[in-house]
CSV table of C-alpha atoms in Angstrom, one decimal:
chain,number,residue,atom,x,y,z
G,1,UNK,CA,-33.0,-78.4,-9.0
G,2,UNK,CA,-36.4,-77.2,-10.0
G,3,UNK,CA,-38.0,-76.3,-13.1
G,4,UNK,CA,-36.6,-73.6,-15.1
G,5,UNK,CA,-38.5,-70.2,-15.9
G,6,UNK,CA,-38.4,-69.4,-19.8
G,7,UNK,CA,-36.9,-66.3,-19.1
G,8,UNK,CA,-34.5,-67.1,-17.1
G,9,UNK,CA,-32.6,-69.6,-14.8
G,10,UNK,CA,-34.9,-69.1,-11.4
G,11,UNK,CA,-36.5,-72.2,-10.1
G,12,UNK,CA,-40.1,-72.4,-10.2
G,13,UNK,CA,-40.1,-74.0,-6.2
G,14,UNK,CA,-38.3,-70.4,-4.8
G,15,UNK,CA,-40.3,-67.7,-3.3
G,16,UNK,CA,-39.5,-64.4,-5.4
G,17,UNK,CA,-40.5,-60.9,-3.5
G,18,UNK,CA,-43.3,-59.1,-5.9
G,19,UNK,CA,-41.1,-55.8,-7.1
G,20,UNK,CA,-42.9,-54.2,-4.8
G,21,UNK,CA,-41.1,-55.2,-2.3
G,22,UNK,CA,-37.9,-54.9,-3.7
G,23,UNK,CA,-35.2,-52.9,-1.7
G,24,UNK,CA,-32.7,-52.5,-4.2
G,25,UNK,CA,-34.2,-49.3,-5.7
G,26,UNK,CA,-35.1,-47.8,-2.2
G,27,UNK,CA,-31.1,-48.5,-0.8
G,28,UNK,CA,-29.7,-47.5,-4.4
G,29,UNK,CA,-31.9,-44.4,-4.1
G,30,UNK,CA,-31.3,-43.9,-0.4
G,31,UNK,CA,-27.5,-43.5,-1.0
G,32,UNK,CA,-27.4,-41.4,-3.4
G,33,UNK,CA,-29.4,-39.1,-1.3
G,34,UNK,CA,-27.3,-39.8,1.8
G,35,UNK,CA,-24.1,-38.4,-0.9
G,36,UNK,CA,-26.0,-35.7,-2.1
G,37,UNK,CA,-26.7,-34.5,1.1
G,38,UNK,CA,-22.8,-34.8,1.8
G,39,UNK,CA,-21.9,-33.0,-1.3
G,40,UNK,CA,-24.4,-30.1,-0.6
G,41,UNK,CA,-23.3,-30.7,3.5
G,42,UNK,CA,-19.4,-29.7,2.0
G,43,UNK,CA,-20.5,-27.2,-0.7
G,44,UNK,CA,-21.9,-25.4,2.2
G,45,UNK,CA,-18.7,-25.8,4.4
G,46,UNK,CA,-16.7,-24.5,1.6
G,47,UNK,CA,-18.8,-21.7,1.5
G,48,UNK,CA,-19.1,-20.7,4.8
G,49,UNK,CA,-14.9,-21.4,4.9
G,50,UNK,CA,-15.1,-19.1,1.6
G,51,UNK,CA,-17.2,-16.4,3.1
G,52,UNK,CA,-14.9,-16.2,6.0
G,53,UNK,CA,-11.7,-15.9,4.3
G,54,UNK,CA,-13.4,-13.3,2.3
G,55,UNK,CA,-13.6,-11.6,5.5
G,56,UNK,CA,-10.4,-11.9,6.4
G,57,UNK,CA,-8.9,-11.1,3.4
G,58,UNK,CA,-11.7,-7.8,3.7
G,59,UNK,CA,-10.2,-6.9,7.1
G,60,UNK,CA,-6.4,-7.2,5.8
G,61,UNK,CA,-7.0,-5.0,3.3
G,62,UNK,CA,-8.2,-2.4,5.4
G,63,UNK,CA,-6.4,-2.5,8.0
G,64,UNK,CA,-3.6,-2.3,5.3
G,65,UNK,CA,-5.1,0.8,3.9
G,66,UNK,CA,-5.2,2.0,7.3
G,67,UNK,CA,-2.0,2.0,8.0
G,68,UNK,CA,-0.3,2.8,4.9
G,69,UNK,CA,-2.8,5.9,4.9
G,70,UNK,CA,-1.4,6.9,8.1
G,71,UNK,CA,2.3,6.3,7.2
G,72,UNK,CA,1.9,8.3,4.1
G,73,UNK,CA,0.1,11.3,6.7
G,74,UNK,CA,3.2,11.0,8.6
G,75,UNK,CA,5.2,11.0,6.3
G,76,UNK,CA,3.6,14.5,4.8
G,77,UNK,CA,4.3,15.7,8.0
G,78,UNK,CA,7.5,15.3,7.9
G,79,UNK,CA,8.1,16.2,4.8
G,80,UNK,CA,6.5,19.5,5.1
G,81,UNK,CA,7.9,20.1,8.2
G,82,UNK,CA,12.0,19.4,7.0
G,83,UNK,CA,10.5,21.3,3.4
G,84,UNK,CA,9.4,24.3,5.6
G,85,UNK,CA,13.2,23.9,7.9
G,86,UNK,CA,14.9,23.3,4.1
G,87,UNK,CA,13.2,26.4,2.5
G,88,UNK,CA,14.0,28.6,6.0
G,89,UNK,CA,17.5,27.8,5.9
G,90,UNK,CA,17.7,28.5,1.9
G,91,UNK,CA,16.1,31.8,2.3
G,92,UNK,CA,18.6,32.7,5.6
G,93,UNK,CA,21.4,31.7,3.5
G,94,UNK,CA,20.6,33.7,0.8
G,95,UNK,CA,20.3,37.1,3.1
G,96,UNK,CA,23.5,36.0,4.4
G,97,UNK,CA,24.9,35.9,0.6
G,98,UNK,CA,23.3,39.5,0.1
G,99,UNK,CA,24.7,41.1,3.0
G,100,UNK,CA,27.6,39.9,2.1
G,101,UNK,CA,27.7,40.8,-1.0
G,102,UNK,CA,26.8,44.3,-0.5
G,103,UNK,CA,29.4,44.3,2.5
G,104,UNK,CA,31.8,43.2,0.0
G,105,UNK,CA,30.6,45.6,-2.5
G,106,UNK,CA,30.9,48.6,0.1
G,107,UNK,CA,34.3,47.7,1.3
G,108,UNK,CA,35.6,47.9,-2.3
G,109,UNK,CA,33.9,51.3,-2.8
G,110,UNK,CA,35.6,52.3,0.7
G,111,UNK,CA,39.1,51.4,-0.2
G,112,UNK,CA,39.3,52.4,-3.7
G,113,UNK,CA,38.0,55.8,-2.2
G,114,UNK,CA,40.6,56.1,0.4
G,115,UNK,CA,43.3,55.0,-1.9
G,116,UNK,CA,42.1,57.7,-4.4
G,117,UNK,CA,42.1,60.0,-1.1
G,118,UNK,CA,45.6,59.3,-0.5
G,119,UNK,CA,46.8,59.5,-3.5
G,120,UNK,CA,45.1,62.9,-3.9
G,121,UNK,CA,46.8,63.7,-0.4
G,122,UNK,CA,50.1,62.4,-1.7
G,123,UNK,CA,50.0,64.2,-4.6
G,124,UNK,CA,49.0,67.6,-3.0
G,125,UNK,CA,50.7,67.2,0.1
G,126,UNK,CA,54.0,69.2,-1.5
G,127,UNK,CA,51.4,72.0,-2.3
G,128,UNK,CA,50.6,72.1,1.6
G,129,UNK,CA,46.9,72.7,0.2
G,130,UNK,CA,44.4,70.9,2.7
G,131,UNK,CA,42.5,67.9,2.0
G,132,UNK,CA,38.7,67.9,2.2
């Protein structure tokens, strides 16, 4: 072996690059850039992927509004529609009700008249006096 240095265990005779010439920094620093740019490379991916499902999730919701805006149109329709038939047939059933009512209402007038007629024309008819 060759002579020691003081400060440290290198031998005197061995050729020793200047640090000037040492690669170690330059790799070291080399790969960290080379991950750095592959974290930004991925941040960007994610964000792009990001961005697009906030596109997609954009369009669902529309098209989602879309339709349940039209369902709920429809539906309107039709309710206004059957409301309209609903309220049709309640006013049409309550003219039939009246009519009848007032049919009813004559028909009682009618007999209790004729009954009071022939009782008038019972009880005058030994008289032989003639009925109006």
């Amino acid at each position: 072996m060759g002579q020691l240095n003081i400060l440290g265990r290198v031998p005197l005779d061995t050729d020793i690059s200047p640090w000037w010439e040492d690669t170690f920094y330059t790799e070291s620093t080399q790969t960290l850039t080379d991950t750095m740019e592959l974290v930004q490379l991925l941040i960007q991916e994610t964000n792009y992927h990001l961005n697009q499902a906030q596109v997609e999730v954009d369009l669902a919701k529309q098209t989602t509004r879309i339709l349940t805006s039209a369902s709920t149109r429809s539906a309107q329709y039709a309710y206004t529609w059957w409301d309209w038939v609903y309220r049709g047939c309640v006013i049409a059933s309550l003219l039939v009700f009246t009519i009848t009512l007032v049919q009813c209402c004559y028909l009682k007038h009618l007999i209790t008249s004729l009954r009071s007629a022939l009782n008038t024309s019972v009880a005058f008819e030994p008289l032989n006096l003639p009925v109006f």
